Coordinates of C-alpha atoms and ligand atoms in Angstrom, one line a residue:
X477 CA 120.0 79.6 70.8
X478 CA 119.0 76.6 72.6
X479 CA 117.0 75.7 69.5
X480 CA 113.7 77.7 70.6
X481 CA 115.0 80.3 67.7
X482 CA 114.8 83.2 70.1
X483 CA 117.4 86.3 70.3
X484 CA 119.9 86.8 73.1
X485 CA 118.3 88.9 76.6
X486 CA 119.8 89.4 79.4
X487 CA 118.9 91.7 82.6
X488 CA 122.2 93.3 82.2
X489 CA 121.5 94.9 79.2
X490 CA 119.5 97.2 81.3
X491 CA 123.3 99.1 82.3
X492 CA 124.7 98.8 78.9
X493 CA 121.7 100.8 77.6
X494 CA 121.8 103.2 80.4
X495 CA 125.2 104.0 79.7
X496 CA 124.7 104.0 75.7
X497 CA 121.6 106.8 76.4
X498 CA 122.5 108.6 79.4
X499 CA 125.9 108.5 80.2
X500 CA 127.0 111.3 82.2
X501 CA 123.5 111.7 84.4
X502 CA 123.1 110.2 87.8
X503 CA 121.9 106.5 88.0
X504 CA 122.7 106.0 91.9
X505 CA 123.0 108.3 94.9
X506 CA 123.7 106.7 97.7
X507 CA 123.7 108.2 101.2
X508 CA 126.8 106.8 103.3
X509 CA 127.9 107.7 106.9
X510 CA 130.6 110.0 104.6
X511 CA 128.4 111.7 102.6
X512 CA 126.4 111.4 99.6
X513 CA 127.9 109.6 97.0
X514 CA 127.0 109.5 93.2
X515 CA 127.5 107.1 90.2
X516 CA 126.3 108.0 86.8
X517 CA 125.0 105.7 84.2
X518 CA 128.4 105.3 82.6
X519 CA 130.4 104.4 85.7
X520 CA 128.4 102.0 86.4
X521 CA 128.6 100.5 83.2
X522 CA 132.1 100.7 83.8
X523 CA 132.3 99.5 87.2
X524 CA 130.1 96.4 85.8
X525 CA 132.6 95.5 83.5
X526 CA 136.0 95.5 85.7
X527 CA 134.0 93.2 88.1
X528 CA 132.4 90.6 85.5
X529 CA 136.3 90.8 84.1
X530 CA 137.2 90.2 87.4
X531 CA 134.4 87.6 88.5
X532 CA 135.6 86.0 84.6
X533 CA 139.4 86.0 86.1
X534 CA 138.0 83.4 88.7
X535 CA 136.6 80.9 86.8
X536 CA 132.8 82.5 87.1
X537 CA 130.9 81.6 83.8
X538 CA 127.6 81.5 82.3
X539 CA 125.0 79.5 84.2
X540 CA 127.4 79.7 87.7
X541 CA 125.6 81.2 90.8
X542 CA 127.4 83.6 92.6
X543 CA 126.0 85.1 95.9
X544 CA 125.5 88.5 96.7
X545 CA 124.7 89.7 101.0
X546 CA 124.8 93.4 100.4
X547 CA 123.0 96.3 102.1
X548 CA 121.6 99.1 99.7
X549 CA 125.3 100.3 98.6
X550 CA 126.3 100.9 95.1
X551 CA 128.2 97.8 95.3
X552 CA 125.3 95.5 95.6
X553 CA 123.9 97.3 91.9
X554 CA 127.3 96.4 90.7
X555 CA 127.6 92.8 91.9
X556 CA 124.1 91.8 90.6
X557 CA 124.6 93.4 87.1
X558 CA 128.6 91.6 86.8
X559 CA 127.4 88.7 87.7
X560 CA 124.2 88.7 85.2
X561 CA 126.3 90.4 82.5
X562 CA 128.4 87.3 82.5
X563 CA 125.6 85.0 82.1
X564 CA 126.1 84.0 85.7
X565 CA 123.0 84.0 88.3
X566 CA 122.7 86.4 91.3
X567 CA 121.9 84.6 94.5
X568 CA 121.3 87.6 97.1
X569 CA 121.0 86.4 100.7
X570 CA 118.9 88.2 103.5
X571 CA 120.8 90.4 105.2
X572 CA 119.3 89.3 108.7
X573 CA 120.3 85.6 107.8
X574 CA 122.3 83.6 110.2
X575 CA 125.1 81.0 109.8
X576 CA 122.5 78.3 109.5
X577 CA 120.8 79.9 106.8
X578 CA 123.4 81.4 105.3
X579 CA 124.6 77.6 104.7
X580 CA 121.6 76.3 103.5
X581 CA 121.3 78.5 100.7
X582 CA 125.4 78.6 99.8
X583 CA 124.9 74.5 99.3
X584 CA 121.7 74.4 98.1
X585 CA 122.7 77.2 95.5
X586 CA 126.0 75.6 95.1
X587 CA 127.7 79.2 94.8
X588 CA 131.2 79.1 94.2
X589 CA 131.9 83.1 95.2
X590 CA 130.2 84.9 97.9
X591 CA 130.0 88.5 97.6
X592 CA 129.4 90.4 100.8
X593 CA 129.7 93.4 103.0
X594 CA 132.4 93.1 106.0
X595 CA 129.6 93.1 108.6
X596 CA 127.5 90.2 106.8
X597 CA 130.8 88.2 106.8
X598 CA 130.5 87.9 110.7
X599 CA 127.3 85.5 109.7
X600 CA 128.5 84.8 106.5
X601 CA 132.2 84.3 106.4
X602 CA 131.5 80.9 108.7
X603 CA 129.1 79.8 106.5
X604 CA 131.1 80.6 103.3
X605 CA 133.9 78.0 105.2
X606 CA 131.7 75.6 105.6
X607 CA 130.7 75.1 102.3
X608 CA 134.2 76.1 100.7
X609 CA 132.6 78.8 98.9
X610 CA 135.2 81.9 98.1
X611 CA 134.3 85.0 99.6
X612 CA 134.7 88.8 97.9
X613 CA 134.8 91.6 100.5
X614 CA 133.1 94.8 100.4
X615 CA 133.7 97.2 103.2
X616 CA 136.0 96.8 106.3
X617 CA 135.9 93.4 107.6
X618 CA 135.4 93.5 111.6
X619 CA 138.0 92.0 113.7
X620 CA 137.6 87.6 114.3
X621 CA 136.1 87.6 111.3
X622 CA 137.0 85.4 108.2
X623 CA 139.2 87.7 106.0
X624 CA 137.9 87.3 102.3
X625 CA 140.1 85.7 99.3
X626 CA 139.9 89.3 97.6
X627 CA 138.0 92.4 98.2
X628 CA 135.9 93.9 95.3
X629 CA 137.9 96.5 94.5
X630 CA 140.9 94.5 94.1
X631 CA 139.3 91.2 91.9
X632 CA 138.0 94.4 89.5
X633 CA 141.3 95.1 88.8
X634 CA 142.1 91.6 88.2
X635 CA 140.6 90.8 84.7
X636 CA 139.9 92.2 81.6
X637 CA 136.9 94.3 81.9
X638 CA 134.3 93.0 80.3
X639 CA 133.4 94.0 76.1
X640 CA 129.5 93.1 75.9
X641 CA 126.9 91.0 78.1
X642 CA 127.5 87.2 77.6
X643 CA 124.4 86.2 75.3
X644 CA 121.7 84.5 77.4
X645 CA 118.7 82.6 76.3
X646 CA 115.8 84.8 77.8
X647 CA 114.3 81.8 80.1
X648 CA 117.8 81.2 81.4
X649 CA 118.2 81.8 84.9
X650 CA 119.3 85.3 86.1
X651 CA 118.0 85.3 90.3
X652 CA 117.8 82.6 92.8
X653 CA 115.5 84.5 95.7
X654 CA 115.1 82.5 98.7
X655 CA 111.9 83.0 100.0
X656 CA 110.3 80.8 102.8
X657 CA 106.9 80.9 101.0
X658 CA 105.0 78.5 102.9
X659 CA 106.7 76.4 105.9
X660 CA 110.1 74.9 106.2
X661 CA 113.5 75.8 105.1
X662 CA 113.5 78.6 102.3
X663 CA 113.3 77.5 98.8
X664 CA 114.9 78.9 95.7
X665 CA 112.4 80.5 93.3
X666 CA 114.2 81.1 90.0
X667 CA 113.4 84.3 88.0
X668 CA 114.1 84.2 84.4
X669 CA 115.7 87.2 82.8
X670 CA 112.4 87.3 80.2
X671 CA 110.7 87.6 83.6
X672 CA 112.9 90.3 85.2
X673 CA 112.9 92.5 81.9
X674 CA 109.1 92.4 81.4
X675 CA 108.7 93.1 84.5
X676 CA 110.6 96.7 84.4
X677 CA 109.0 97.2 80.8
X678 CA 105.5 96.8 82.5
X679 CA 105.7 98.6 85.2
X680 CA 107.4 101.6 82.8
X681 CA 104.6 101.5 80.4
X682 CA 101.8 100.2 82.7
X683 CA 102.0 100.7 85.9
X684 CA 103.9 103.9 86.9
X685 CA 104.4 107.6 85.9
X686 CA 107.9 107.0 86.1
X687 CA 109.4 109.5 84.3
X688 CA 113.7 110.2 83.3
X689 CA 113.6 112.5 85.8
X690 CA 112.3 111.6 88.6
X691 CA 114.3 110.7 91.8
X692 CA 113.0 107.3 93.3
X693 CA 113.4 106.1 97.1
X694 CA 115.8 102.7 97.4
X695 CA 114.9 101.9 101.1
X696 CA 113.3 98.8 100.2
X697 CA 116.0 96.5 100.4
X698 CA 117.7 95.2 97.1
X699 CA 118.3 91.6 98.1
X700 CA 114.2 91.4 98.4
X701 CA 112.3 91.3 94.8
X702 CA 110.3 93.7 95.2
X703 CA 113.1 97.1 95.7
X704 CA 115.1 94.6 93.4
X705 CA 113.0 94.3 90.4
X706 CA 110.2 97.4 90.9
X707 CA 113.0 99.9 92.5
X708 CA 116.6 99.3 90.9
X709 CA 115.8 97.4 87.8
X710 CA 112.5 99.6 86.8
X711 CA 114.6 103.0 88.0
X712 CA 117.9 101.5 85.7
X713 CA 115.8 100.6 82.8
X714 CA 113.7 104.5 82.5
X715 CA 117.4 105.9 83.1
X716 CA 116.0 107.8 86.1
X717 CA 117.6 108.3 89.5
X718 CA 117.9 105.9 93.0
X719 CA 118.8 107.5 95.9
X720 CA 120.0 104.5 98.4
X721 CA 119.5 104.7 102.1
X722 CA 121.8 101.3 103.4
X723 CA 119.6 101.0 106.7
X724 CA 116.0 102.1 106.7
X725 CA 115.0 104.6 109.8
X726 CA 111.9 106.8 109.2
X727 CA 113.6 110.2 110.1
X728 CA 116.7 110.0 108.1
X729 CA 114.7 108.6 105.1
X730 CA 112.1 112.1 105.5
X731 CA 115.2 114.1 105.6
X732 CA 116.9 111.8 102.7
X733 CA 114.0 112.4 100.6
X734 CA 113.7 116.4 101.2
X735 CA 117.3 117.0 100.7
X736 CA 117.4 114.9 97.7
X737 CA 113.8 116.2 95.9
X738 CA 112.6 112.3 95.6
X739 CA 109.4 112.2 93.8
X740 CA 108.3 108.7 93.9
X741 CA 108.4 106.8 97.1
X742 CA 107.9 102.8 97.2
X743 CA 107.6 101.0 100.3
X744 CA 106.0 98.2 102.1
X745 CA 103.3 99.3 104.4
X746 CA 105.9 99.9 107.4
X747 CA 107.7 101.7 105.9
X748 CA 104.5 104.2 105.0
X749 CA 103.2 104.2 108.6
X750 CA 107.0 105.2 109.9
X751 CA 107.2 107.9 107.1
X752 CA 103.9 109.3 108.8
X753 CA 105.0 109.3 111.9
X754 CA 107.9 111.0 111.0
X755 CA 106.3 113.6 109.8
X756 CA 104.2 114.7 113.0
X757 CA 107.7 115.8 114.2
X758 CA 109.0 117.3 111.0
X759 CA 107.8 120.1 108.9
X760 CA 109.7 119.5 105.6
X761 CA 107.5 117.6 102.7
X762 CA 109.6 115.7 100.3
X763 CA 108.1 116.2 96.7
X764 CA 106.8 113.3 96.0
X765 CA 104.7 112.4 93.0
X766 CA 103.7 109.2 93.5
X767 CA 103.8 106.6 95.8
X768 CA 103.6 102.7 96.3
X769 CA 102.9 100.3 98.3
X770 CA 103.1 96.7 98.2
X771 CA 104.2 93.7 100.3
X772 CA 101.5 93.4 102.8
X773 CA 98.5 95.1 103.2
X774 CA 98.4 98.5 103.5
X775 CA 95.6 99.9 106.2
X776 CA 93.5 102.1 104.2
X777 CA 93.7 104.9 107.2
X778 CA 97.3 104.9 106.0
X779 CA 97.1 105.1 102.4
X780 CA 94.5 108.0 103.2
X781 CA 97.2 109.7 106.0
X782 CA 99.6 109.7 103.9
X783 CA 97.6 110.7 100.5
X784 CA 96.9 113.7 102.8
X785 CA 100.3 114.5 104.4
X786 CA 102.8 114.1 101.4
X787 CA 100.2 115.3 98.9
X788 CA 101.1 112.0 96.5
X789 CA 98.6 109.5 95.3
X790 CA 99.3 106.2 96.5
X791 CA 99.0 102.8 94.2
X792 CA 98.5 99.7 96.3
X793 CA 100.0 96.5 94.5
X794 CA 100.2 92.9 95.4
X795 CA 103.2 90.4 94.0
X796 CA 105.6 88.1 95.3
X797 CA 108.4 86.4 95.3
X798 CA 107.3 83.6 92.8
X799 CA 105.7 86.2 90.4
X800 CA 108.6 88.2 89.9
X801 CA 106.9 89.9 91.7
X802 CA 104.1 92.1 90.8
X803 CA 100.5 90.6 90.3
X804 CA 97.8 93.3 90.7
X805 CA 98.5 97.2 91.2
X806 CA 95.9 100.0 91.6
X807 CA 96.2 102.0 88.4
X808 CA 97.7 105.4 88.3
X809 CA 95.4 108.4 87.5
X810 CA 92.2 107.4 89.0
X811 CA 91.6 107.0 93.0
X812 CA 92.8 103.9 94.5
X813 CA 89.6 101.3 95.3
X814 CA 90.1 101.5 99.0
X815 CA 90.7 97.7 100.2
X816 CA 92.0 96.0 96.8
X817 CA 95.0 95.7 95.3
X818 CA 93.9 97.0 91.6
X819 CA 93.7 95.2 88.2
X820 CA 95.7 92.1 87.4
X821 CA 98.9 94.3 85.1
X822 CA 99.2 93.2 81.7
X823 CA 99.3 90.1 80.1
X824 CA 98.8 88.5 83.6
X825 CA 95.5 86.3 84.9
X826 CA 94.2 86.4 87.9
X827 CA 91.8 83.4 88.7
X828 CA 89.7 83.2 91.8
X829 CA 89.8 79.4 92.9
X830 CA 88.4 76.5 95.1
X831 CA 91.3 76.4 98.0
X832 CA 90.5 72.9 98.8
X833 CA 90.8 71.2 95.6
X834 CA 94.2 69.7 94.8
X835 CA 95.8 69.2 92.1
X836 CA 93.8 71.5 89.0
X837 CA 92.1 75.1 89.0
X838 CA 88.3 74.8 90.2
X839 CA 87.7 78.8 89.1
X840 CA 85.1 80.3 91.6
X841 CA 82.4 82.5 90.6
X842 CA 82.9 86.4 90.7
X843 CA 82.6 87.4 94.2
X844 CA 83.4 84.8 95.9
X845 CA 86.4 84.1 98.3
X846 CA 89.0 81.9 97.0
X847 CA 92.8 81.2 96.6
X848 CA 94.3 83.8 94.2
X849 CA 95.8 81.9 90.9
X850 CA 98.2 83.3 88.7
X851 CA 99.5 82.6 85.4
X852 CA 101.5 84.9 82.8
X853 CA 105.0 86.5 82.1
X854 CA 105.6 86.9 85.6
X855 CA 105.5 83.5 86.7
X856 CA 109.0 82.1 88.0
X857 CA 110.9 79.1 86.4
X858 CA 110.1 76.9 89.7
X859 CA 112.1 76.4 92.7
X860 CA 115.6 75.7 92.2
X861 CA 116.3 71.9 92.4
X862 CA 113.2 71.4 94.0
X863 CA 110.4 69.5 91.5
X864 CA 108.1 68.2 94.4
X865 CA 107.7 71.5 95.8
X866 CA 107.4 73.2 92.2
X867 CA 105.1 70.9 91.2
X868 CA 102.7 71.4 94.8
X869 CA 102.6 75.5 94.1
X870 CA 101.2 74.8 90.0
X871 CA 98.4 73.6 88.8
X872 CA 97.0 73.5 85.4
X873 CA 99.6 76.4 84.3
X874 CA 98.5 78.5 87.4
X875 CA 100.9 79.4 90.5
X876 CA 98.6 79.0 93.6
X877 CA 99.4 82.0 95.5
X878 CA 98.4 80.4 99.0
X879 CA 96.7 84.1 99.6
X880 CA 92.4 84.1 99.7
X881 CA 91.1 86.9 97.9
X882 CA 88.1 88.2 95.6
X883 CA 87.7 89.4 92.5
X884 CA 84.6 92.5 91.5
X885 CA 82.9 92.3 88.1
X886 CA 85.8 94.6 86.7
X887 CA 88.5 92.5 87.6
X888 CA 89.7 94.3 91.0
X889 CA 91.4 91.7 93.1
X890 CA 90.9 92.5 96.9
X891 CA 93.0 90.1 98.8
X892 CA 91.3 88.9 102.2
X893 CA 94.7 87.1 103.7
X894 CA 97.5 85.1 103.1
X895 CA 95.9 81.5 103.7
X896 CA 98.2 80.5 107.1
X897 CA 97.6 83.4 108.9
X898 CA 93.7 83.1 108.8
X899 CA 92.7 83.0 112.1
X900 CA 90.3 80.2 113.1
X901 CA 87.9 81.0 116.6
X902 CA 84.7 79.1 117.4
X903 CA 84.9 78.0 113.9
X904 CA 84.7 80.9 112.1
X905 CA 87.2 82.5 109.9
X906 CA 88.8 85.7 111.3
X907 CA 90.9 88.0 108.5
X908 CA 93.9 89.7 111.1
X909 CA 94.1 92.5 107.9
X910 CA 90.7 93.6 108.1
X911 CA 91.0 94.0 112.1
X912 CA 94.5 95.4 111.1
X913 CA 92.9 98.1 109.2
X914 CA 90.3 99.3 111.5
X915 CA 92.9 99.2 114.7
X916 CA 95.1 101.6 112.4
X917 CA 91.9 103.9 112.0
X918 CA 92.2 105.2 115.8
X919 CA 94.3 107.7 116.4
X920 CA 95.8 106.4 119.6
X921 CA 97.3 103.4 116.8
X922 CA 100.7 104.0 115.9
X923 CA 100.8 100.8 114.2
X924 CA 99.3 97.3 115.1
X925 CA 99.3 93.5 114.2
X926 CA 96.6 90.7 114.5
X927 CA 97.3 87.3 115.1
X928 CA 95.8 83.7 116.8
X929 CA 97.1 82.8 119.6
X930 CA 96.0 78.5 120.5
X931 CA 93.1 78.5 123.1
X932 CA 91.5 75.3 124.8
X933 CA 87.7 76.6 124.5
X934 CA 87.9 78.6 121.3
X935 CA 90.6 76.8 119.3
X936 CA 92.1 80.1 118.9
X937 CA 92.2 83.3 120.4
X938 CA 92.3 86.8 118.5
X939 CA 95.5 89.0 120.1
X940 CA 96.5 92.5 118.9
X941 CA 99.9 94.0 119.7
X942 CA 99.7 97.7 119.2
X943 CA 102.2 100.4 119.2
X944 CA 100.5 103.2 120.9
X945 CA 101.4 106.9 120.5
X946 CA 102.3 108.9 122.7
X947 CA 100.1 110.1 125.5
X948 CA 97.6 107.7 124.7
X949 CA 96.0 106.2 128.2
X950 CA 95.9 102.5 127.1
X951 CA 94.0 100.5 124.7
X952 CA 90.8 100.2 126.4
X953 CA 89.5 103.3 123.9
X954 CA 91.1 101.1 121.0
X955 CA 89.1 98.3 122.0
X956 CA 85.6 100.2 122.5
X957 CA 86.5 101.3 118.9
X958 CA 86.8 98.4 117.2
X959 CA 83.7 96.4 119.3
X960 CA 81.5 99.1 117.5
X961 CA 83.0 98.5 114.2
X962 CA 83.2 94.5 114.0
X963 CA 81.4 91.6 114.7
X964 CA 81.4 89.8 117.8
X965 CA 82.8 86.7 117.2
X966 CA 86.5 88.6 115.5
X967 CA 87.1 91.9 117.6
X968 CA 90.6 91.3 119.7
X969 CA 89.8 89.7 122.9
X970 CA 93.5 90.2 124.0
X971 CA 95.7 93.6 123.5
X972 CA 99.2 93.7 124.2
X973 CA 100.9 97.0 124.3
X974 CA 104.7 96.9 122.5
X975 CA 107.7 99.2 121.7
X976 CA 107.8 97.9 118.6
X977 CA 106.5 95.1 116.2
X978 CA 108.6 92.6 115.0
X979 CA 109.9 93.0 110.9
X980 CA 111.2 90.8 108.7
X981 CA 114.1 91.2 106.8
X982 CA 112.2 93.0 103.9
X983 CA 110.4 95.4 106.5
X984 CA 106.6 93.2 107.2
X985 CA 105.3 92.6 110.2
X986 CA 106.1 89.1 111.2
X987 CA 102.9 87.9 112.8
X988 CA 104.0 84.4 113.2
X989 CA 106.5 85.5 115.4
X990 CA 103.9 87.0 117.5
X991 CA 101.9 84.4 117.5
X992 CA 104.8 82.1 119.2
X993 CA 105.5 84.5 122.3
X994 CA 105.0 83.5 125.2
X995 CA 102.6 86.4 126.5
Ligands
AMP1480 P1 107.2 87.8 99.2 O1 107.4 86.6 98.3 O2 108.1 87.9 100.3 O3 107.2 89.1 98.4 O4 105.8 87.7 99.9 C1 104.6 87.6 99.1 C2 103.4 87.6 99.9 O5 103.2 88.9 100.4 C3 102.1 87.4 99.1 O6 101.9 86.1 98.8 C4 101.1 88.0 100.0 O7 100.7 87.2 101.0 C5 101.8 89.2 100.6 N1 101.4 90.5 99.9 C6 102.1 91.1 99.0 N2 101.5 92.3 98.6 C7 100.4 92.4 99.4 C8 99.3 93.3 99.5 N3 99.3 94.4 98.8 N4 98.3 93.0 100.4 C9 98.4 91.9 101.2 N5 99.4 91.0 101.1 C10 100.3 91.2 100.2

């Protein structure tokens, strides 16, 4: 193929072997306003192939992008894998997006089908007419809104359902992610279906006790790599179970997870601290086995709360967008190292290097604080269309993460922040994840966020907005707390007390946004 004399692989293949080995057992339950729904391996297979015959009907071929703005419903595991199965790429869209976006990443994707829900279509149905691309409805579409060509149902019905996976070259495309890395409009990161299956193998025979029978959480949302690639590709591939919860709220997901017996619960670190306080209302433990976290950094109090409350070891990991995603995770079996984000996984280097050189890999000395560099199976096939920018994230065969980080004599990465939210008062540098982590250490703390707000004297200012619980005075207890713990010139000089903190659409705390309130 292609002349680099390698065999066919494709992502897909990941539903045609499910269905081959365990056709008649549960691959997806999915928890709608109805009632619980369920999909075994074969169905799915089966539901694949009428919308790839479908997709096929329309002119979709190998190579074409097709874009997918689903919630966590069966329908989005059946879009992605049609699409793939075909040869196609998947191009899944935020669900938070707005028109604007929406557009940009239609064009710059030059989809020709959009695939989405009927309450995405209120954003997305505008979009999809500006750029001419042809919509496929899922759901009821809400009144005002532009109707779709054809709905899902009716476009699988359309074709010939598909016979086998269209052969791909394993460094073809299979994902366009949008992800707005560092500043700017999103960019495209490609993931390669070599990337994507690797991936699930590692984390299979690696990373995770995954085991057939376990029953894993899907709240992290689909359209995001990590819930994408670690939840529903990982799950599919072991021929285990995903229970689906379409919109994330801590209670129903506690109750979702007793009722259904999940044993392994991945999250990002929001979505831990909600689970917790959940769970000072609600008796029921879900029986979890294990647990992970990954996304942002996870406040060790938490990790330790929850390590304690649901009885489940907890494996902090790092990854992202770019790297498929996983980098780093904390090994299972053995304690996680409090503060670090494990061992690069395999076949994957992590380099420690000099942020302010430009252009090649200046590798640091063990210990020291630097820019996390990765290179490996993971890495991404650049961003789509997009050589400048490509070109400004690699260097020497290294992805420069833009996070700053250590490594310990055994190869532990600890990450100290990502590079744009370091904090900069009087000159010296002030990490808002370590103040993170000892603000979420006081019980008063329901959850927090650090961030720099511009001062004339200082340059900036250290701010905290905390969630307090309930009955808690104020935060001036908080604040005595964390004076005794840190140094002078970081401790929060400013608190602000919120409902809420704001999330992005894959559930982190969007400290930028913070930052640019006017408080
Ligand atoms: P995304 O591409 O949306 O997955 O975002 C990737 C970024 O999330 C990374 O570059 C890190 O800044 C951050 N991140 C991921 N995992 C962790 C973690 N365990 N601790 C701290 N930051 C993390």
């Amino acid at each position: 193929m292609d002349g680099l004399g390698l065999g066919t692989l494709n992502v897909a293949t990941i539903v045609v072997e499910g269905a081959r080995r365990h056709r008649n057992k549960t691959a997806v339950l999915t928890a709608l306003p109805d009632g619980l729904h369920e999909t075994s391996y074969g169905e799915l297979w089966e539901q694949v192939r009428a919308a790839a015959g479908g997709l096929r009907a329309r002119g979709v071929e190998r190579g074409d992008r097709v874009a997918v703005m689903l919630p966590n419903v069966p329908q989005f595991i059946v879009a992605y894998f049609a699409v793939l199965s075909l040869g196609a790429v998947v191009v899944p869209i935020h669900l938070l997006f707005k028109r604007e976006e929406i557009t940009h990443v239609l064009s710059r994707s030059g989809a020709g089908v959009l695939i989405a829900s009927g309450t995405a279509l209120a954003e997305a149905g505008p979009a999809a007419v500006d750029t001419g691309t042809t919509v496929v409805g899922v759901g009821p579409v809400p009144d005002g809104v532009p109707v779709p060509a054809v709905s899902l149902d009716d476009l699988a019905t359309e074709g010939t359902p598909l016979d086998a996976v269209v052969g791909t070259n394993p460094l073809d495309p299979a994902t366009v992610l949008f992800t707005s890395g560092t500043t700017g409009a999103p960019k495209g990161a490609v993931g390669t279906h070599f990337a994507l299956v690797e991936q699930a193998n590692v984390c299979i025979i690696d990373l995770f006790d995954l085991r057939e029978d376990d029953v894993v959480f899907g709240g992290l949302p689909l359209f995001h790599t990590f819930g994408q690639t670690v939840v529903m590709n990982t799950t599919l591939r072991r021929g285990a179970t995903i229970v689906l919860l379409p919109r994330f709220d801590a209670a129903t997901a506690l109750a979702l997870c007793v009722e259904q017996r999940v044993t392994a619960f991945l999250g990002v670190p929001t979505m831990f601290i909600a689970l917790l306080e959940a769970s000072r209302t609600s008796a029921e433990r879900p029986p979890f086995r294990w647990a992970v976290s990954g996304g942002a950094a996870l406040p060790s109090a938490v990790l330790e709360r929850f390590e304690t409350t649901f009885r489940s070891p907890v494996q902090e990991g790092y990854g992202m967008t770019e790297t498929s995603p996983v980098i780093s995770v904390n090994p299972r079996g053995v304690p996680s190292r409090a503060g670090s984000v494990g061992p690069a996984i395999w076949g994957v280097d992590v380099v420690i290097a000099d942020a302010e050189v430009e252009g090649r890999i200046e590798p640091l000395p063990v210990g020291e604080v630097g820019e996390i560099v990765v290179r490996g199976h993971n890495l991404f096939a650049g961003y789509l269309d997009d050589p400048e920018a490509t070109a400004e994230a690699m260097a020497d065969g290294f992805l420069r993460t833009g996070d700053v980080g250590l490594l310990s004599e055994d190869g532990y990465v600890t990450i100290v922040d990502r590079k744009k939210d370091l904090i900069l008062r009087n000159g010296y540098n002030v990490y808002p994840s370590e103040l993170e982590s000892v603000l979420h250490r006081h019980e008063d703390v329901a959850s927090a966020a650090v961030f720099g707000v511009d001062h004339p004297v200082h340059g900036q200012e250290v701010h905290a907005a905390v969630v307090l619980r309930d009955g808690a005075a104020g935060t001036e207890a908080v604040d005595a707390f964390v004076q005794d713990r840190v140094a002078a010139f970081k401790y929060p000089r400013v608190y602000h007390v919120v409902d809420s903190l704001p999330l992005g659409p894959s559930g982190k705390v969007l400290r930028r946004e913070l930052a640019a309130r006017d408080w």
